[in-house]
PDB file of C-alpha atoms in Angstrom:
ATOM      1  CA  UNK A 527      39.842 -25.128 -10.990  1.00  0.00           C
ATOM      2  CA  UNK A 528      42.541 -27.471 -10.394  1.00  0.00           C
ATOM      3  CA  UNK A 529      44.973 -25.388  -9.075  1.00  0.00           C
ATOM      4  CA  UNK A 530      42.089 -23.882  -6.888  1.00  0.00           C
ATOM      5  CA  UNK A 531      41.099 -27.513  -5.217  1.00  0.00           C
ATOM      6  CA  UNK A 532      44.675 -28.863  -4.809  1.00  0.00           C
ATOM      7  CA  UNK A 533      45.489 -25.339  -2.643  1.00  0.00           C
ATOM      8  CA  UNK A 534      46.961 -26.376   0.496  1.00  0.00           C
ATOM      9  CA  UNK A 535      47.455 -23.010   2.307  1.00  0.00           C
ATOM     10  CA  UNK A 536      43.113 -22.794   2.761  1.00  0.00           C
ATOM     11  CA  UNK A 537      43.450 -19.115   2.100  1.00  0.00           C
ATOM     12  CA  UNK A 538      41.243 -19.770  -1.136  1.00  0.00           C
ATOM     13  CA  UNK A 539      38.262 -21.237   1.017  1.00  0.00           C
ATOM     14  CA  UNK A 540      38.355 -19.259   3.912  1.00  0.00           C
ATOM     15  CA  UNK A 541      38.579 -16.251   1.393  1.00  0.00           C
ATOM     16  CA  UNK A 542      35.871 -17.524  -0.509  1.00  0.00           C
ATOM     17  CA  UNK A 543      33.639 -18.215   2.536  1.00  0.00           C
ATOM     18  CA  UNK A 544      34.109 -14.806   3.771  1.00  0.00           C
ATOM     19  CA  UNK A 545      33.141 -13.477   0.778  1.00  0.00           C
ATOM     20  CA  UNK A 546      29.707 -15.261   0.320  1.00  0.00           C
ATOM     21  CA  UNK A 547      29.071 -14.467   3.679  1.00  0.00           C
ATOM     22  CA  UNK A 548      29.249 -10.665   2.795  1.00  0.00           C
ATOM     23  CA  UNK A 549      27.637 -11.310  -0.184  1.00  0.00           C
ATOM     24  CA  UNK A 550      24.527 -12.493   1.599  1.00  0.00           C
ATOM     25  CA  UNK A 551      24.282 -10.221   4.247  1.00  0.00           C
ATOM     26  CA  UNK A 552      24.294  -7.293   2.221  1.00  0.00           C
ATOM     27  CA  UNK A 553      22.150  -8.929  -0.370  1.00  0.00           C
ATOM     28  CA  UNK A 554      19.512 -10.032   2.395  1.00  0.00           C
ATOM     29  CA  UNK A 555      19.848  -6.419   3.496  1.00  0.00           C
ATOM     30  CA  UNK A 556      19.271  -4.710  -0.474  1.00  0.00           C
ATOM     31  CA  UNK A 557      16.051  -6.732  -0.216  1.00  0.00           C
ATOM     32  CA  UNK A 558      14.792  -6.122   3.110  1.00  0.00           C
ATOM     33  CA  UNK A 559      15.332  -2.188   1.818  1.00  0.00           C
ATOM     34  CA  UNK A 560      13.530  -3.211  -1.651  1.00  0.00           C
ATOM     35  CA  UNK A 561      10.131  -4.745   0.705  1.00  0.00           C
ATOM     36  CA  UNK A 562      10.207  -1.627   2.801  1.00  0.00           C
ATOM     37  CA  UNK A 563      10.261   1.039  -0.004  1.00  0.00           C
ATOM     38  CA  UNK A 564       7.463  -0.651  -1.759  1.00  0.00           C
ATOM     39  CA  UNK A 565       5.824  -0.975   2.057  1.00  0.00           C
ATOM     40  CA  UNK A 566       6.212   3.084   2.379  1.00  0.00           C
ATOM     41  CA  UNK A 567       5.128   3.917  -1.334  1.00  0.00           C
ATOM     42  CA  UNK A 568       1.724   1.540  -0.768  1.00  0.00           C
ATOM     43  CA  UNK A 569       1.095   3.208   2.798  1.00  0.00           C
ATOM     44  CA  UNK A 570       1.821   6.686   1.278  1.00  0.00           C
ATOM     45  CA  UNK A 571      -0.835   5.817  -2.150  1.00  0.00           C
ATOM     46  CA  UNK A 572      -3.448   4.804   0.597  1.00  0.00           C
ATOM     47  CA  UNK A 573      -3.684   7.371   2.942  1.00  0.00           C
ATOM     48  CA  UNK A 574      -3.087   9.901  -0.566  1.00  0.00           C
ATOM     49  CA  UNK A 575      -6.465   7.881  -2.253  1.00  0.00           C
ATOM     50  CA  UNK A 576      -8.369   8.116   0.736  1.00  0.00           C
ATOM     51  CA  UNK A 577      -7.707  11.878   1.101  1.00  0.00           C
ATOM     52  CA  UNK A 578      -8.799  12.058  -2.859  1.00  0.00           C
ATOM     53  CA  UNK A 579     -11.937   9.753  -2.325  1.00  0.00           C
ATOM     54  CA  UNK A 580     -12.916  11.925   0.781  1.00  0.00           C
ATOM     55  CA  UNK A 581     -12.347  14.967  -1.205  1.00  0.00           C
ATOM     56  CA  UNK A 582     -14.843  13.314  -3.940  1.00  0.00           C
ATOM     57  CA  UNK A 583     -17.352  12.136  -1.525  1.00  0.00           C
ATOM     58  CA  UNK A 584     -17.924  15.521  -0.039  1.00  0.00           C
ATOM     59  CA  UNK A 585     -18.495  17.065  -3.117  1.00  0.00           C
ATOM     60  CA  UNK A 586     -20.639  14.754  -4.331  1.00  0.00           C
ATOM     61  CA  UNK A 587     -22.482  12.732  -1.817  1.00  0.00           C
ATOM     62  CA  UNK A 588     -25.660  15.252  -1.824  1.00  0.00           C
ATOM     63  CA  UNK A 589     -25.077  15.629  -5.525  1.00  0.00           C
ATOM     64  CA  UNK A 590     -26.212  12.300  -6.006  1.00  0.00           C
ATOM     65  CA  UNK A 591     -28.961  12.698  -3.577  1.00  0.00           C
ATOM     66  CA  UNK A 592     -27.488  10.902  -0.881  1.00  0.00           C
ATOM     67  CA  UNK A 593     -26.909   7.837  -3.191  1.00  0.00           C
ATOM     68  CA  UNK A 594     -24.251   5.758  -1.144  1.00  0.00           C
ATOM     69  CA  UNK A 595     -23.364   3.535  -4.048  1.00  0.00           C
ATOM     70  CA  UNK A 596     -23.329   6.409  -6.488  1.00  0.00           C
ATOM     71  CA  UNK A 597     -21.106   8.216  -4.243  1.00  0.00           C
ATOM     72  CA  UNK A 598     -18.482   5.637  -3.926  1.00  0.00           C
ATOM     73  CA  UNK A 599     -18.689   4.937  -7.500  1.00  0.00           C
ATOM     74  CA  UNK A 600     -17.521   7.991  -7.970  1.00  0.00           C
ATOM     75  CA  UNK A 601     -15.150   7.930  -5.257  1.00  0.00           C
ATOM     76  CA  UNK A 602     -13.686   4.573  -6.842  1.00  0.00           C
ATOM     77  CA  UNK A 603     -13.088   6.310 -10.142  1.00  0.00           C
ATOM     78  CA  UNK A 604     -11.357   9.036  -9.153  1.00  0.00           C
ATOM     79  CA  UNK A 605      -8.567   7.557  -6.849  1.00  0.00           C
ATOM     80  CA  UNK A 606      -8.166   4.323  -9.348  1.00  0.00           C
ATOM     81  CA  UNK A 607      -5.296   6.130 -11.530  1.00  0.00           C
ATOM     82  CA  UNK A 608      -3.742   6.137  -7.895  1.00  0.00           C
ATOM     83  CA  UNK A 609      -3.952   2.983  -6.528  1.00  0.00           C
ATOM     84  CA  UNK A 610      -2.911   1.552  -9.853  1.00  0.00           C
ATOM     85  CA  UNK A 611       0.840   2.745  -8.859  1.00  0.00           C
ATOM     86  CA  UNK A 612       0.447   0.482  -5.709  1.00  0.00           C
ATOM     87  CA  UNK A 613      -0.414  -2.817  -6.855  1.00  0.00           C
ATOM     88  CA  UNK A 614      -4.155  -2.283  -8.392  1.00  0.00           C
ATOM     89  CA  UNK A 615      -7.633  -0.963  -7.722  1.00  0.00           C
ATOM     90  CA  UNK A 616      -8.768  -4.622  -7.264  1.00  0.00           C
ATOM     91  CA  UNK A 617      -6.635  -4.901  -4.016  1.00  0.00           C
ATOM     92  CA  UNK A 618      -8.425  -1.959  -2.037  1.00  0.00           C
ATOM     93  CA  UNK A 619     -12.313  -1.819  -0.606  1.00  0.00           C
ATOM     94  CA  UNK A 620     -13.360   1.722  -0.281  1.00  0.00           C
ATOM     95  CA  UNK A 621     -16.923   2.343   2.031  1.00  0.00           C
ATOM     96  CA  UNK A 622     -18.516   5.614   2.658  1.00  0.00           C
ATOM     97  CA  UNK A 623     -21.093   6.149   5.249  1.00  0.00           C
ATOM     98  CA  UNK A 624     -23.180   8.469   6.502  1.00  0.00           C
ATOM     99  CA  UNK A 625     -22.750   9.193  10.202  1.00  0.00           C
ATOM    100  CA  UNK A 626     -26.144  10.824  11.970  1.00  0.00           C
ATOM    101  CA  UNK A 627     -26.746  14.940  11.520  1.00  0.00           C
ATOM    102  CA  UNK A 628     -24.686  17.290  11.194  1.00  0.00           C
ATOM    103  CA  UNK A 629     -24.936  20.883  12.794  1.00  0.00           C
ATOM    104  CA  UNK A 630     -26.035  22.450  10.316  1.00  0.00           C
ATOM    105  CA  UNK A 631     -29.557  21.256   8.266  1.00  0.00           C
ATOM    106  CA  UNK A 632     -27.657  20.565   5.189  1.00  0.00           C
ATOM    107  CA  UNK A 633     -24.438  19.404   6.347  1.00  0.00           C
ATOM    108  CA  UNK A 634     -24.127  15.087   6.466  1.00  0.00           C
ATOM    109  CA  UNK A 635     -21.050  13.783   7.861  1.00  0.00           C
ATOM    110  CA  UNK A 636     -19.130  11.098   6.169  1.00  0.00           C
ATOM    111  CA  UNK A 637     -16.764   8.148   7.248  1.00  0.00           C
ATOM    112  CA  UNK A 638     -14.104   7.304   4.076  1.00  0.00           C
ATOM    113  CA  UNK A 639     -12.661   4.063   5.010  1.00  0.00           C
ATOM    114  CA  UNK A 640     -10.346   2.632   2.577  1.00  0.00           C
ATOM    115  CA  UNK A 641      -8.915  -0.621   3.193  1.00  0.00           C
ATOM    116  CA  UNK A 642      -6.178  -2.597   0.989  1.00  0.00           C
ATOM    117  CA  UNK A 643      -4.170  -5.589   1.232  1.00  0.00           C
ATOM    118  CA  UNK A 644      -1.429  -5.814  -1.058  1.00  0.00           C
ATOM    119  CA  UNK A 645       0.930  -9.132  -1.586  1.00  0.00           C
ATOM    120  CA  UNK A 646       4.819  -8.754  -0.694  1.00  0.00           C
ATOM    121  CA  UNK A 647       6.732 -10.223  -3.623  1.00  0.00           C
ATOM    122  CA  UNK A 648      10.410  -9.842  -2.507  1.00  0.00           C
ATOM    123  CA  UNK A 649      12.279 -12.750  -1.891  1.00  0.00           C
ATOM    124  CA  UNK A 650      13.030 -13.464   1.358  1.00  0.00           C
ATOM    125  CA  UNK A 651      11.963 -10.253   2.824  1.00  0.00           C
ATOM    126  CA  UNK A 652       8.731 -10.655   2.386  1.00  0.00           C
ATOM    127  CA  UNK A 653       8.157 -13.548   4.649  1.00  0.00           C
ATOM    128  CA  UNK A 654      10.266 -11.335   7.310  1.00  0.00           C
ATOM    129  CA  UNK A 655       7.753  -8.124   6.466  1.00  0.00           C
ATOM    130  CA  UNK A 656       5.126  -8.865   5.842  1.00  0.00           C
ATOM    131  CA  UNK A 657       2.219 -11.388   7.707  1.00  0.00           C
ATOM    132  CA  UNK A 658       1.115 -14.525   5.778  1.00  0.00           C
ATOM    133  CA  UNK A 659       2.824 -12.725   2.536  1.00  0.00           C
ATOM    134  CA  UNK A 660       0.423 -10.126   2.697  1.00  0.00           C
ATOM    135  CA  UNK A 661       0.459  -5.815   3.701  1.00  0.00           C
ATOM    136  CA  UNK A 662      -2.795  -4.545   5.137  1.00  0.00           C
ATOM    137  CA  UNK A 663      -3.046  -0.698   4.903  1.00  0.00           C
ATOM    138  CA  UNK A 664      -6.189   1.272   5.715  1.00  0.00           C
ATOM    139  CA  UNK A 665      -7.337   4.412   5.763  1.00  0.00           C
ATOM    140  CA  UNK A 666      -9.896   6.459   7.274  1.00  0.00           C
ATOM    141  CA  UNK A 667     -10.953   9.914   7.140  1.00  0.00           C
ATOM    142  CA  UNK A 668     -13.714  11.850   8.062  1.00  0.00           C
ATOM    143  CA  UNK A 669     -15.587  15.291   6.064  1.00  0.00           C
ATOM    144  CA  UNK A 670     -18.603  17.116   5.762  1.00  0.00           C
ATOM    145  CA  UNK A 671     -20.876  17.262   2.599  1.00  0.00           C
ATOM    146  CA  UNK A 672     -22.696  20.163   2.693  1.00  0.00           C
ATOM    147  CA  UNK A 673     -26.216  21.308   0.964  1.00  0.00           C
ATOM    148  CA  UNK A 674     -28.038  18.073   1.352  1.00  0.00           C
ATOM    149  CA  UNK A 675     -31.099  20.009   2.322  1.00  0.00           C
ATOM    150  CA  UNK A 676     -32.707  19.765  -1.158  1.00  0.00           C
ATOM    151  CA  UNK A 677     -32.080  23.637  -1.605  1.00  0.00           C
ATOM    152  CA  UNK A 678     -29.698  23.965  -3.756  1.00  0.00           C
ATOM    153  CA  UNK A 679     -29.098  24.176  -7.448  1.00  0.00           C
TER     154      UNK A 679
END
């Protein structure tokens, strides 16, 4: 260390600062790449979830008897093995709502909006990334349920 300090030529500290200075570019740059793919996997879970949950709702929205709750109960269940690869099921709101009559007698339209906000945990990217620390991804789709005329099986 010595030998290092006492070096009169200053090729060991401008080497030295040039190489930090690499360092941390490239090392700002892994991370920014880090925040992003976790940014593209979240946006890709949510719009996949809200494509399962509006698969779910029209099938079972007149099922239940046009039971709002009971049809985004079962909504939540079956997209929460999804959103758990994103961050958790707690971090999402999912709503489904009937919207007026549809052509047919027995056909209800539905609005699937699912709505997340997930927290950025990189270092330093995430304050570049992401606002207040925070992603907010949403989601909405909207589908037909079909026999809620009272005439089916």
């Amino acid at each position: 260390m010595r030998r290092l300090l006492r070096d009169t030529r200053g090729e060991a500290t401008t080497n030295t600062l040039g190489f930090a200075l690499t360092w941390f570019v490239v090392f700002f740059v892994f991370l920014m790449n880090v925040q992003l793919g976790q940014l593209f996997h979240r946006r890709d879970v949510v719009d996949h979830a809200a494509a399962v949950a509006a698969d779910t709702a029209k099938k079972t929205y007149c099922m239940k008897e046009e039971n709002k709750s009971a049809t985004e109960q079962e909504a939540k269940r079956a997209i929460q093995n999804v959103l758990d690869t994103a961050g958790g099921n707690e971090a999402c709101q999912l709503s489904i709502d009937a919207r007026g009559e549809g052509s047919d007698p027995g056909a209800k339209p539905l609005e699937v909006k699912l709505q997340c906000s997930f927290a950025c945990n990189v270092p330093i990217a995430a304050q570049v990334m992401c606002k207040g620390g925070k992603s907010q991804l949403d989601a909405k789709l909207e589908t037909v349920a079909m026999g809620c005329d009272g005439k089916g099986g």
